[in-house]
Structure formats: structure tokens, C-alpha cells
């Protein structure tokens, strides 16, 4: 059932809040990169998510903790953990706008993985959009003499999160959303523990405050995103989510004097247009075909 204009307005406000929180989290990651390792930042971000999820898990009871396919659930969590590590490294090393633009390429990877893993049918229009989107990625990364490891990390993060999203589509058949979020944060937090033990540095009071703020911003961003997608039409919410890019650009310019070059801007525009088309096309396909039976 299509969302009403009021639903879409409410969803857009949630998505705008998510975009602001994501941009703030990204800026805090970059601010902390000089004094804190990527693993430490991920540990605190995931711990914040775990603490925020636990009250809901305890309120729901055993269903929130039930695991029916532990292997696949662990794989989904591993994809998400890899996405966090690669994504935080990219945020620390790349201009904020570039890192955010490359993160949107996960829509391109989701289209490909949905065909390979979920056996979905994709028409030539979306395949064309995928090809055009990857041209935009090449323009941003310009793999001539040497490819920037941070740009590779951003692309790898997008691929890892795409794998996690496609796997979630399968797991939602017999796992609650709370269970998926709970175990994803738990496993990512545990993955950071060895790094904390190997480098037991106590952050300064200022850094501790920034780490706390980063974790809270990440949780707010995730929560607002889920509420926005639940309230409004996915295609419209996807457009509002692109607020992350100009917000990241403004914060990058204000805090770090970052100015994207012409190639990066042109490539980012191509990636955005192609992923927006895929989002709209997917929305049309879902409306045109009857809903699939549960299970």
C-alpha cells in the first residue's frame, strides 16, 4: 500500500535526521582518526548500538535472541563488521564527500548480488544504470598510476554492506529484525575487543567525549533511517538519504578545508543519478508485480 503524503513527510523528516546524524558521525570519525585507531572507534560505535538494542531485546524476550540459521547469521554479521572496518578507514583517509559518495555504490552492488544470490530478475535498464554507475566510480577513483587504498576501502565497504543487506533479505524470513540488529552489533563489538586488549590506551577526556558522541550519532542515524523507511515510500526516502552527501561536503569544507575536485564531483553525480534510477525502477517493479507469499 502506497504511503500517504503525511506518511512521506514524516518519513522524510526521519530520513533528514538520519542524514544529519550520519554526517556528524562521519566528521567525528575523521576528527578522532589522528588519536584513535579505526578498531577502537568501531568498538565504541558498535557498543553504543548494542546498549541501545538490549532494552528492546529484553522486552521482546526469547524471540529476539532466537537463532535458526547461525551460520548465515554469523556470515551476515561478518559482512557488516568488514563494512564497518573498511568504511571507517575510508572516512578517516578520504575527503568526507568522496567517502559518502562512494558509499552509495552499494545500491549498484545490491542489484548484482540480488541476481546472483536471490535469483531476482533484472531488466536491461537497471543493468545499464549499474554500468553507468561504475563509470562514475572509475571517475572518482581514477585508477591510472595508482589506486588510492582508501578509495578501494570505501568500495569494499559498499560491497560488504551490500552483501549484508542481501543476506538480511533472506534471514528476515525466520529471524526478527531485533535479532538481526542485536547480533550484528554484538559480533562487531566482540571483533573490536582484541584490538582494545592489544592496545589498552585510555582515551583523553576530550577523546572519550567524542567517542561517546560518535557512538550516539551512529545509533541515532540508524534508528532514524529505519523509522524513515518504515514510514514513507522507499523511493522517496532514498532521495532524502542523499542529503548525507552535501552535509558531508559542508562539514568537510568547514572542519578540514576539503574541496572536491572536478573529477570527484562529476563521478559522484553519475553514481547518484544511476543509483536513484535503480531505486525508482525497483519501486516500480515492486508495485507492478503481486506480493510474494510469505516464507
PDB file of C-alpha atoms in Angstrom:
ATOM      1  CA  UNK A   1       0.000   0.000   0.000  1.00  0.00           C
ATOM      2  CA  UNK A   2       1.383   3.406  -1.015  1.00  0.00           C
ATOM      3  CA  UNK A   3       2.223   5.844   1.758  1.00  0.00           C
ATOM      4  CA  UNK A   4       0.102   8.969   2.211  1.00  0.00           C
ATOM      5  CA  UNK A   5       1.613  12.476   1.792  1.00  0.00           C
ATOM      6  CA  UNK A   6       1.600  12.805   5.581  1.00  0.00           C
ATOM      7  CA  UNK A   7       3.440   9.478   5.932  1.00  0.00           C
ATOM      8  CA  UNK A   8       6.008  10.597   3.363  1.00  0.00           C
ATOM      9  CA  UNK A   9       6.511  13.922   5.152  1.00  0.00           C
ATOM     10  CA  UNK A  10       7.047  12.134   8.465  1.00  0.00           C
ATOM     11  CA  UNK A  11       9.384   9.659   6.795  1.00  0.00           C
ATOM     12  CA  UNK A  12      11.319  12.455   5.076  1.00  0.00           C
ATOM     13  CA  UNK A  13      11.849  14.191   8.414  1.00  0.00           C
ATOM     14  CA  UNK A  14      13.167  10.964   9.932  1.00  0.00           C
ATOM     15  CA  UNK A  15      15.462  10.472   6.923  1.00  0.00           C
ATOM     16  CA  UNK A  16      16.716  14.055   7.155  1.00  0.00           C
ATOM     17  CA  UNK A  17      17.537  13.428  10.814  1.00  0.00           C
ATOM     18  CA  UNK A  18      19.349  10.255   9.787  1.00  0.00           C
ATOM     19  CA  UNK A  19      21.381  12.152   7.172  1.00  0.00           C
ATOM     20  CA  UNK A  20      22.424  14.788   9.715  1.00  0.00           C
ATOM     21  CA  UNK A  21      23.430  12.137  12.267  1.00  0.00           C
ATOM     22  CA  UNK A  22      25.374  10.132   9.651  1.00  0.00           C
ATOM     23  CA  UNK A  23      27.252  13.240   8.566  1.00  0.00           C
ATOM     24  CA  UNK A  24      28.067  14.132  12.185  1.00  0.00           C
ATOM     25  CA  UNK A  25      29.291  10.588  12.863  1.00  0.00           C
ATOM     26  CA  UNK A  26      31.492  10.704   9.748  1.00  0.00           C
ATOM     27  CA  UNK A  27      33.011  14.031  10.799  1.00  0.00           C
ATOM     28  CA  UNK A  28      33.696  12.701  14.310  1.00  0.00           C
ATOM     29  CA  UNK A  29      35.411   9.632  12.858  1.00  0.00           C
ATOM     30  CA  UNK A  30      37.711  11.920  10.887  1.00  0.00           C
ATOM     31  CA  UNK A  31      38.357  14.148  13.907  1.00  0.00           C
ATOM     32  CA  UNK A  32      39.292  11.122  16.029  1.00  0.00           C
ATOM     33  CA  UNK A  33      41.438   9.441  13.349  1.00  0.00           C
ATOM     34  CA  UNK A  34      44.633  11.205  14.461  1.00  0.00           C
ATOM     35  CA  UNK A  35      44.420   9.920  18.030  1.00  0.00           C
ATOM     36  CA  UNK A  36      42.307   6.737  17.904  1.00  0.00           C
ATOM     37  CA  UNK A  37      42.581   3.595  15.794  1.00  0.00           C
ATOM     38  CA  UNK A  38      39.805   2.525  13.457  1.00  0.00           C
ATOM     39  CA  UNK A  39      39.215  -0.582  15.600  1.00  0.00           C
ATOM     40  CA  UNK A  40      38.749   1.495  18.762  1.00  0.00           C
ATOM     41  CA  UNK A  41      36.246   3.771  17.039  1.00  0.00           C
ATOM     42  CA  UNK A  42      34.299   0.803  15.676  1.00  0.00           C
ATOM     43  CA  UNK A  43      34.274  -0.858  19.097  1.00  0.00           C
ATOM     44  CA  UNK A  44      32.655   2.174  20.724  1.00  0.00           C
ATOM     45  CA  UNK A  45      30.239   2.705  17.832  1.00  0.00           C
ATOM     46  CA  UNK A  46      29.088  -0.933  17.965  1.00  0.00           C
ATOM     47  CA  UNK A  47      28.953  -0.979  21.759  1.00  0.00           C
ATOM     48  CA  UNK A  48      26.637   2.031  21.644  1.00  0.00           C
ATOM     49  CA  UNK A  49      24.411   0.169  19.184  1.00  0.00           C
ATOM     50  CA  UNK A  50      24.417  -2.915  21.372  1.00  0.00           C
ATOM     51  CA  UNK A  51      23.486  -0.956  24.503  1.00  0.00           C
ATOM     52  CA  UNK A  52      20.672   0.782  22.601  1.00  0.00           C
ATOM     53  CA  UNK A  53      19.309  -2.554  21.301  1.00  0.00           C
ATOM     54  CA  UNK A  54      19.453  -4.575  24.526  1.00  0.00           C
ATOM     55  CA  UNK A  55      16.381  -2.995  26.208  1.00  0.00           C
ATOM     56  CA  UNK A  56      14.237  -3.883  23.188  1.00  0.00           C
ATOM     57  CA  UNK A  57      15.685  -7.406  23.098  1.00  0.00           C
ATOM     58  CA  UNK A  58      14.909  -7.986  26.786  1.00  0.00           C
ATOM     59  CA  UNK A  59      11.411  -6.540  26.347  1.00  0.00           C
ATOM     60  CA  UNK A  60      10.654  -8.856  23.411  1.00  0.00           C
ATOM     61  CA  UNK A  61      12.055 -11.905  25.184  1.00  0.00           C
ATOM     62  CA  UNK A  62      13.306 -15.164  23.703  1.00  0.00           C
ATOM     63  CA  UNK A  63      12.224 -14.325  20.156  1.00  0.00           C
ATOM     64  CA  UNK A  64      14.801 -11.528  19.970  1.00  0.00           C
ATOM     65  CA  UNK A  65      17.573 -13.999  20.821  1.00  0.00           C
ATOM     66  CA  UNK A  66      16.343 -16.935  18.721  1.00  0.00           C
ATOM     67  CA  UNK A  67      18.774 -18.083  16.028  1.00  0.00           C
ATOM     68  CA  UNK A  68      17.552 -20.545  13.418  1.00  0.00           C
ATOM     69  CA  UNK A  69      20.431 -20.371  10.943  1.00  0.00           C
ATOM     70  CA  UNK A  70      23.528 -19.492  12.973  1.00  0.00           C
ATOM     71  CA  UNK A  71      25.922 -19.925  10.059  1.00  0.00           C
ATOM     72  CA  UNK A  72      24.127 -17.448   7.846  1.00  0.00           C
ATOM     73  CA  UNK A  73      23.548 -15.045  10.740  1.00  0.00           C
ATOM     74  CA  UNK A  74      27.259 -15.119  11.541  1.00  0.00           C
ATOM     75  CA  UNK A  75      28.059 -14.531   7.865  1.00  0.00           C
ATOM     76  CA  UNK A  76      25.719 -11.513   7.762  1.00  0.00           C
ATOM     77  CA  UNK A  77      27.376 -10.094  10.873  1.00  0.00           C
ATOM     78  CA  UNK A  78      30.835 -10.715   9.400  1.00  0.00           C
ATOM     79  CA  UNK A  79      29.868  -8.767   6.275  1.00  0.00           C
ATOM     80  CA  UNK A  80      28.661  -5.882   8.429  1.00  0.00           C
ATOM     81  CA  UNK A  81      31.834  -5.936  10.535  1.00  0.00           C
ATOM     82  CA  UNK A  82      34.012  -5.847   7.411  1.00  0.00           C
ATOM     83  CA  UNK A  83      31.906  -2.980   6.096  1.00  0.00           C
ATOM     84  CA  UNK A  84      32.464  -1.024   9.303  1.00  0.00           C
ATOM     85  CA  UNK A  85      36.242  -1.536   9.332  1.00  0.00           C
ATOM     86  CA  UNK A  86      36.671  -0.610   5.671  1.00  0.00           C
ATOM     87  CA  UNK A  87      34.169   2.248   5.864  1.00  0.00           C
ATOM     88  CA  UNK A  88      35.709   3.861   8.944  1.00  0.00           C
ATOM     89  CA  UNK A  89      39.171   3.617   7.377  1.00  0.00           C
ATOM     90  CA  UNK A  90      37.826   5.334   4.242  1.00  0.00           C
ATOM     91  CA  UNK A  91      36.194   8.083   6.339  1.00  0.00           C
ATOM     92  CA  UNK A  92      39.457   8.672   8.167  1.00  0.00           C
ATOM     93  CA  UNK A  93      41.553   8.920   4.988  1.00  0.00           C
ATOM     94  CA  UNK A  94      39.296  10.322   2.239  1.00  0.00           C
ATOM     95  CA  UNK A  95      37.534  13.680   1.961  1.00  0.00           C
ATOM     96  CA  UNK A  96      34.159  13.244   3.662  1.00  0.00           C
ATOM     97  CA  UNK A  97      32.159  13.953   0.495  1.00  0.00           C
ATOM     98  CA  UNK A  98      34.168  11.383  -1.516  1.00  0.00           C
ATOM     99  CA  UNK A  99      33.734   8.701   1.142  1.00  0.00           C
ATOM    100  CA  UNK A 100      29.982   9.341   1.315  1.00  0.00           C
ATOM    101  CA  UNK A 101      29.566   9.349  -2.470  1.00  0.00           C
ATOM    102  CA  UNK A 102      31.404   6.034  -2.839  1.00  0.00           C
ATOM    103  CA  UNK A 103      29.275   4.527  -0.054  1.00  0.00           C
ATOM    104  CA  UNK A 104      26.179   4.981  -2.230  1.00  0.00           C
ATOM    105  CA  UNK A 105      27.642   2.492  -4.717  1.00  0.00           C
ATOM    106  CA  UNK A 106      26.268  -0.271  -2.510  1.00  0.00           C
ATOM    107  CA  UNK A 107      22.988   0.106  -4.464  1.00  0.00           C
ATOM    108  CA  UNK A 108      24.885  -0.978  -7.585  1.00  0.00           C
ATOM    109  CA  UNK A 109      26.338  -3.996  -5.786  1.00  0.00           C
ATOM    110  CA  UNK A 110      22.936  -4.924  -4.315  1.00  0.00           C
ATOM    111  CA  UNK A 111      21.485  -5.131  -7.831  1.00  0.00           C
ATOM    112  CA  UNK A 112      24.215  -7.537  -8.928  1.00  0.00           C
ATOM    113  CA  UNK A 113      24.102  -9.631  -5.745  1.00  0.00           C
ATOM    114  CA  UNK A 114      20.306  -9.883  -5.851  1.00  0.00           C
ATOM    115  CA  UNK A 115      20.651 -11.630  -9.208  1.00  0.00           C
ATOM    116  CA  UNK A 116      23.463 -13.937  -8.069  1.00  0.00           C
ATOM    117  CA  UNK A 117      22.239 -14.796  -4.552  1.00  0.00           C
ATOM    118  CA  UNK A 118      18.475 -14.167  -4.540  1.00  0.00           C
ATOM    119  CA  UNK A 119      17.938 -15.152  -8.209  1.00  0.00           C
ATOM    120  CA  UNK A 120      15.987 -11.942  -8.882  1.00  0.00           C
ATOM    121  CA  UNK A 121      15.244 -10.885 -12.444  1.00  0.00           C
ATOM    122  CA  UNK A 122      16.810  -7.579 -13.508  1.00  0.00           C
ATOM    123  CA  UNK A 123      15.885  -5.910 -16.800  1.00  0.00           C
ATOM    124  CA  UNK A 124      18.348  -4.239 -19.170  1.00  0.00           C
ATOM    125  CA  UNK A 125      17.500  -0.715 -17.917  1.00  0.00           C
ATOM    126  CA  UNK A 126      18.809  -1.431 -14.438  1.00  0.00           C
ATOM    127  CA  UNK A 127      21.847  -3.237 -15.837  1.00  0.00           C
ATOM    128  CA  UNK A 128      22.580  -0.108 -17.879  1.00  0.00           C
ATOM    129  CA  UNK A 129      22.253   2.034 -14.757  1.00  0.00           C
ATOM    130  CA  UNK A 130      24.675  -0.281 -12.934  1.00  0.00           C
ATOM    131  CA  UNK A 131      27.224   0.026 -15.758  1.00  0.00           C
ATOM    132  CA  UNK A 132      26.890   3.814 -15.800  1.00  0.00           C
ATOM    133  CA  UNK A 133      27.266   3.913 -12.021  1.00  0.00           C
ATOM    134  CA  UNK A 134      30.549   2.036 -12.174  1.00  0.00           C
ATOM    135  CA  UNK A 135      31.800   4.535 -14.747  1.00  0.00           C
ATOM    136  CA  UNK A 136      31.137   7.177 -12.085  1.00  0.00           C
ATOM    137  CA  UNK A 137      33.144   5.148  -9.557  1.00  0.00           C
ATOM    138  CA  UNK A 138      36.058   4.957 -12.000  1.00  0.00           C
ATOM    139  CA  UNK A 139      35.899   8.721 -12.481  1.00  0.00           C
ATOM    140  CA  UNK A 140      36.067   9.256  -8.715  1.00  0.00           C
ATOM    141  CA  UNK A 141      38.907   6.806  -8.101  1.00  0.00           C
ATOM    142  CA  UNK A 142      40.801   7.418 -11.380  1.00  0.00           C
ATOM    143  CA  UNK A 143      42.744   4.119 -11.330  1.00  0.00           C
ATOM    144  CA  UNK A 144      45.613   5.315 -13.501  1.00  0.00           C
ATOM    145  CA  UNK A 145      49.084   5.189 -11.989  1.00  0.00           C
ATOM    146  CA  UNK A 146      47.975   4.087  -8.531  1.00  0.00           C
ATOM    147  CA  UNK A 147      44.625   3.430  -6.898  1.00  0.00           C
ATOM    148  CA  UNK A 148      44.107   5.059  -3.514  1.00  0.00           C
ATOM    149  CA  UNK A 149      43.836   2.322  -0.831  1.00  0.00           C
ATOM    150  CA  UNK A 150      41.228   4.416   0.990  1.00  0.00           C
ATOM    151  CA  UNK A 151      39.086   4.600  -2.160  1.00  0.00           C
ATOM    152  CA  UNK A 152      39.404   0.824  -2.500  1.00  0.00           C
ATOM    153  CA  UNK A 153      38.356   0.506   1.144  1.00  0.00           C
ATOM    154  CA  UNK A 154      35.265   2.664   0.513  1.00  0.00           C
ATOM    155  CA  UNK A 155      34.272   0.461  -2.441  1.00  0.00           C
ATOM    156  CA  UNK A 156      34.998  -2.682  -0.404  1.00  0.00           C
ATOM    157  CA  UNK A 157      32.828  -1.309   2.415  1.00  0.00           C
ATOM    158  CA  UNK A 158      29.958  -0.697  -0.019  1.00  0.00           C
ATOM    159  CA  UNK A 159      30.291  -4.271  -1.300  1.00  0.00           C
ATOM    160  CA  UNK A 160      30.396  -5.707   2.235  1.00  0.00           C
ATOM    161  CA  UNK A 161      27.281  -3.790   3.295  1.00  0.00           C
ATOM    162  CA  UNK A 162      25.544  -4.845   0.072  1.00  0.00           C
ATOM    163  CA  UNK A 163      26.285  -8.479   0.948  1.00  0.00           C
ATOM    164  CA  UNK A 164      24.923  -7.875   4.457  1.00  0.00           C
ATOM    165  CA  UNK A 165      21.713  -6.288   3.101  1.00  0.00           C
ATOM    166  CA  UNK A 166      21.094  -9.085   0.597  1.00  0.00           C
ATOM    167  CA  UNK A 167      21.706 -11.672   3.332  1.00  0.00           C
ATOM    168  CA  UNK A 168      19.273  -9.843   5.630  1.00  0.00           C
ATOM    169  CA  UNK A 169      16.576 -10.158   2.951  1.00  0.00           C
ATOM    170  CA  UNK A 170      16.912 -13.914   3.282  1.00  0.00           C
ATOM    171  CA  UNK A 171      17.229 -14.003   7.086  1.00  0.00           C
ATOM    172  CA  UNK A 172      14.079 -11.923   7.710  1.00  0.00           C
ATOM    173  CA  UNK A 173      12.056 -14.987   6.711  1.00  0.00           C
ATOM    174  CA  UNK A 174      12.798 -16.650  10.059  1.00  0.00           C
ATOM    175  CA  UNK A 175      14.563 -14.033  12.227  1.00  0.00           C
ATOM    176  CA  UNK A 176      13.139 -10.929  13.884  1.00  0.00           C
ATOM    177  CA  UNK A 177      14.583  -7.520  12.927  1.00  0.00           C
ATOM    178  CA  UNK A 178      15.646  -7.037  16.555  1.00  0.00           C
ATOM    179  CA  UNK A 179      17.659 -10.282  16.444  1.00  0.00           C
ATOM    180  CA  UNK A 180      19.445  -9.211  13.270  1.00  0.00           C
ATOM    181  CA  UNK A 181      20.416  -5.810  14.718  1.00  0.00           C
ATOM    182  CA  UNK A 182      21.285  -7.311  18.113  1.00  0.00           C
ATOM    183  CA  UNK A 183      23.703  -9.939  16.796  1.00  0.00           C
ATOM    184  CA  UNK A 184      25.225  -7.602  14.222  1.00  0.00           C
ATOM    185  CA  UNK A 185      26.190  -5.102  16.946  1.00  0.00           C
ATOM    186  CA  UNK A 186      27.256  -7.864  19.337  1.00  0.00           C
ATOM    187  CA  UNK A 187      29.602  -9.538  16.863  1.00  0.00           C
ATOM    188  CA  UNK A 188      31.085  -6.246  15.649  1.00  0.00           C
ATOM    189  CA  UNK A 189      31.693  -5.208  19.267  1.00  0.00           C
ATOM    190  CA  UNK A 190      33.391  -8.537  20.021  1.00  0.00           C
ATOM    191  CA  UNK A 191      35.548  -8.123  16.893  1.00  0.00           C
ATOM    192  CA  UNK A 192      36.913  -4.905  18.370  1.00  0.00           C
ATOM    193  CA  UNK A 193      37.774  -6.380  21.779  1.00  0.00           C
ATOM    194  CA  UNK A 194      41.140  -7.943  20.722  1.00  0.00           C
ATOM    195  CA  UNK A 195      42.293  -4.571  19.374  1.00  0.00           C
ATOM    196  CA  UNK A 196      41.337  -2.886  22.654  1.00  0.00           C
ATOM    197  CA  UNK A 197      43.268  -5.539  24.614  1.00  0.00           C
ATOM    198  CA  UNK A 198      46.323  -5.297  22.361  1.00  0.00           C
ATOM    199  CA  UNK A 199      46.402  -1.507  22.632  1.00  0.00           C
ATOM    200  CA  UNK A 200      44.798  -0.683  26.008  1.00  0.00           C
ATOM    201  CA  UNK A 201      45.195   3.069  25.625  1.00  0.00           C
ATOM    202  CA  UNK A 202      42.900   5.129  27.811  1.00  0.00           C
ATOM    203  CA  UNK A 203      41.488   7.988  25.716  1.00  0.00           C
ATOM    204  CA  UNK A 204      41.769  11.515  26.975  1.00  0.00           C
ATOM    205  CA  UNK A 205      38.670  13.130  28.436  1.00  0.00           C
ATOM    206  CA  UNK A 206      38.131  15.047  25.198  1.00  0.00           C
ATOM    207  CA  UNK A 207      38.508  11.957  23.022  1.00  0.00           C
ATOM    208  CA  UNK A 208      36.228   9.961  25.323  1.00  0.00           C
ATOM    209  CA  UNK A 209      33.554  12.602  24.838  1.00  0.00           C
ATOM    210  CA  UNK A 210      33.988  12.498  21.050  1.00  0.00           C
ATOM    211  CA  UNK A 211      33.867   8.675  21.041  1.00  0.00           C
ATOM    212  CA  UNK A 212      30.653   8.776  23.051  1.00  0.00           C
ATOM    213  CA  UNK A 213      29.162  11.384  20.706  1.00  0.00           C
ATOM    214  CA  UNK A 214      30.197   9.337  17.670  1.00  0.00           C
ATOM    215  CA  UNK A 215      28.516   6.218  19.041  1.00  0.00           C
ATOM    216  CA  UNK A 216      25.332   8.104  19.887  1.00  0.00           C
ATOM    217  CA  UNK A 217      25.275   9.762  16.441  1.00  0.00           C
ATOM    218  CA  UNK A 218      25.636   6.357  14.783  1.00  0.00           C
ATOM    219  CA  UNK A 219      22.749   4.885  16.790  1.00  0.00           C
ATOM    220  CA  UNK A 220      20.533   7.917  16.085  1.00  0.00           C
ATOM    221  CA  UNK A 221      21.360   7.719  12.379  1.00  0.00           C
ATOM    222  CA  UNK A 222      20.473   4.030  12.204  1.00  0.00           C
ATOM    223  CA  UNK A 223      17.276   4.455  14.211  1.00  0.00           C
ATOM    224  CA  UNK A 224      16.058   7.438  12.169  1.00  0.00           C
ATOM    225  CA  UNK A 225      16.852   5.597   8.933  1.00  0.00           C
ATOM    226  CA  UNK A 226      14.740   2.581   9.939  1.00  0.00           C
ATOM    227  CA  UNK A 227      11.829   4.801  11.036  1.00  0.00           C
ATOM    228  CA  UNK A 228      12.008   6.822   7.827  1.00  0.00           C
ATOM    229  CA  UNK A 229      11.984   3.774   5.597  1.00  0.00           C
ATOM    230  CA  UNK A 230       9.073   2.305   7.582  1.00  0.00           C
ATOM    231  CA  UNK A 231       7.009   5.499   7.361  1.00  0.00           C
ATOM    232  CA  UNK A 232       7.386   6.582   3.729  1.00  0.00           C
ATOM    233  CA  UNK A 233       7.805   5.253   0.197  1.00  0.00           C
ATOM    234  CA  UNK A 234      11.258   3.691  -0.225  1.00  0.00           C
ATOM    235  CA  UNK A 235      11.967   5.530  -3.493  1.00  0.00           C
ATOM    236  CA  UNK A 236      11.274   8.951  -1.949  1.00  0.00           C
ATOM    237  CA  UNK A 237      13.156   8.108   1.251  1.00  0.00           C
ATOM    238  CA  UNK A 238      16.132   7.069  -0.878  1.00  0.00           C
ATOM    239  CA  UNK A 239      16.247  10.565  -2.365  1.00  0.00           C
ATOM    240  CA  UNK A 240      16.174  12.241   1.053  1.00  0.00           C
ATOM    241  CA  UNK A 241      19.021   9.965   2.175  1.00  0.00           C
ATOM    242  CA  UNK A 242      21.248  11.720  -0.374  1.00  0.00           C
ATOM    243  CA  UNK A 243      21.277  14.733   1.950  1.00  0.00           C
ATOM    244  CA  UNK A 244      24.233  12.938   3.524  1.00  0.00           C
ATOM    245  CA  UNK A 245      26.417  13.952   0.581  1.00  0.00           C
ATOM    246  CA  UNK A 246      26.070  17.780   0.685  1.00  0.00           C
ATOM    247  CA  UNK A 247      26.092  17.706   4.501  1.00  0.00           C
ATOM    248  CA  UNK A 248      29.335  15.724   4.489  1.00  0.00           C
ATOM    249  CA  UNK A 249      30.758  18.129   1.913  1.00  0.00           C
ATOM    250  CA  UNK A 250      29.867  21.146   4.057  1.00  0.00           C
ATOM    251  CA  UNK A 251      31.347  19.590   7.199  1.00  0.00           C
ATOM    252  CA  UNK A 252      34.452  18.553   5.269  1.00  0.00           C
ATOM    253  CA  UNK A 253      34.943  22.099   3.997  1.00  0.00           C
ATOM    254  CA  UNK A 254      34.215  23.702   7.383  1.00  0.00           C
ATOM    255  CA  UNK A 255      36.252  21.370   9.605  1.00  0.00           C
ATOM    256  CA  UNK A 256      39.010  20.101   7.294  1.00  0.00           C
ATOM    257  CA  UNK A 257      39.140  22.619   4.390  1.00  0.00           C
ATOM    258  CA  UNK A 258      38.306  19.826   1.917  1.00  0.00           C
ATOM    259  CA  UNK A 259      37.390  20.872  -1.627  1.00  0.00           C
ATOM    260  CA  UNK A 260      36.442  18.007  -4.020  1.00  0.00           C
ATOM    261  CA  UNK A 261      37.972  18.278  -7.479  1.00  0.00           C
ATOM    262  CA  UNK A 262      36.046  18.260 -10.753  1.00  0.00           C
ATOM    263  CA  UNK A 263      36.507  14.551 -11.441  1.00  0.00           C
ATOM    264  CA  UNK A 264      35.224  13.627  -7.975  1.00  0.00           C
ATOM    265  CA  UNK A 265      32.163  15.860  -8.351  1.00  0.00           C
ATOM    266  CA  UNK A 266      31.350  14.523 -11.826  1.00  0.00           C
ATOM    267  CA  UNK A 267      31.813  10.916 -10.713  1.00  0.00           C
ATOM    268  CA  UNK A 268      29.690  11.461  -7.615  1.00  0.00           C
ATOM    269  CA  UNK A 269      26.905  12.960  -9.758  1.00  0.00           C
ATOM    270  CA  UNK A 270      26.941   9.918 -12.064  1.00  0.00           C
ATOM    271  CA  UNK A 271      26.864   7.478  -9.137  1.00  0.00           C
ATOM    272  CA  UNK A 272      23.953   9.337  -7.556  1.00  0.00           C
ATOM    273  CA  UNK A 273      21.904   9.533 -10.769  1.00  0.00           C
ATOM    274  CA  UNK A 274      22.422   5.836 -11.535  1.00  0.00           C
ATOM    275  CA  UNK A 275      21.545   4.691  -8.004  1.00  0.00           C
ATOM    276  CA  UNK A 276      18.489   6.958  -7.930  1.00  0.00           C
ATOM    277  CA  UNK A 277      17.296   5.400 -11.179  1.00  0.00           C
ATOM    278  CA  UNK A 278      17.779   1.894  -9.769  1.00  0.00           C
ATOM    279  CA  UNK A 279      15.822   2.890  -6.646  1.00  0.00           C
ATOM    280  CA  UNK A 280      12.924   4.261  -8.700  1.00  0.00           C
ATOM    281  CA  UNK A 281      12.934   1.288 -11.045  1.00  0.00           C
ATOM    282  CA  UNK A 282      12.921  -1.186  -8.161  1.00  0.00           C
ATOM    283  CA  UNK A 283       9.980   0.671  -6.637  1.00  0.00           C
ATOM    284  CA  UNK A 284       8.024   0.430  -9.915  1.00  0.00           C
ATOM    285  CA  UNK A 285       8.762  -3.277 -10.283  1.00  0.00           C
ATOM    286  CA  UNK A 286       7.542  -3.998  -6.751  1.00  0.00           C
ATOM    287  CA  UNK A 287       4.296  -2.126  -7.399  1.00  0.00           C
ATOM    288  CA  UNK A 288       3.737  -3.834 -10.747  1.00  0.00           C
ATOM    289  CA  UNK A 289       4.183  -7.421  -9.528  1.00  0.00           C
ATOM    290  CA  UNK A 290       1.995  -9.211  -6.979  1.00  0.00           C
ATOM    291  CA  UNK A 291       3.457  -9.702  -3.493  1.00  0.00           C
ATOM    292  CA  UNK A 292       5.323 -12.932  -2.929  1.00  0.00           C
ATOM    293  CA  UNK A 293       3.870 -15.459  -0.478  1.00  0.00           C
ATOM    294  CA  UNK A 294       5.491 -15.472   2.965  1.00  0.00           C
ATOM    295  CA  UNK A 295       8.255 -17.946   3.750  1.00  0.00           C
TER     296      UNK A 295
END
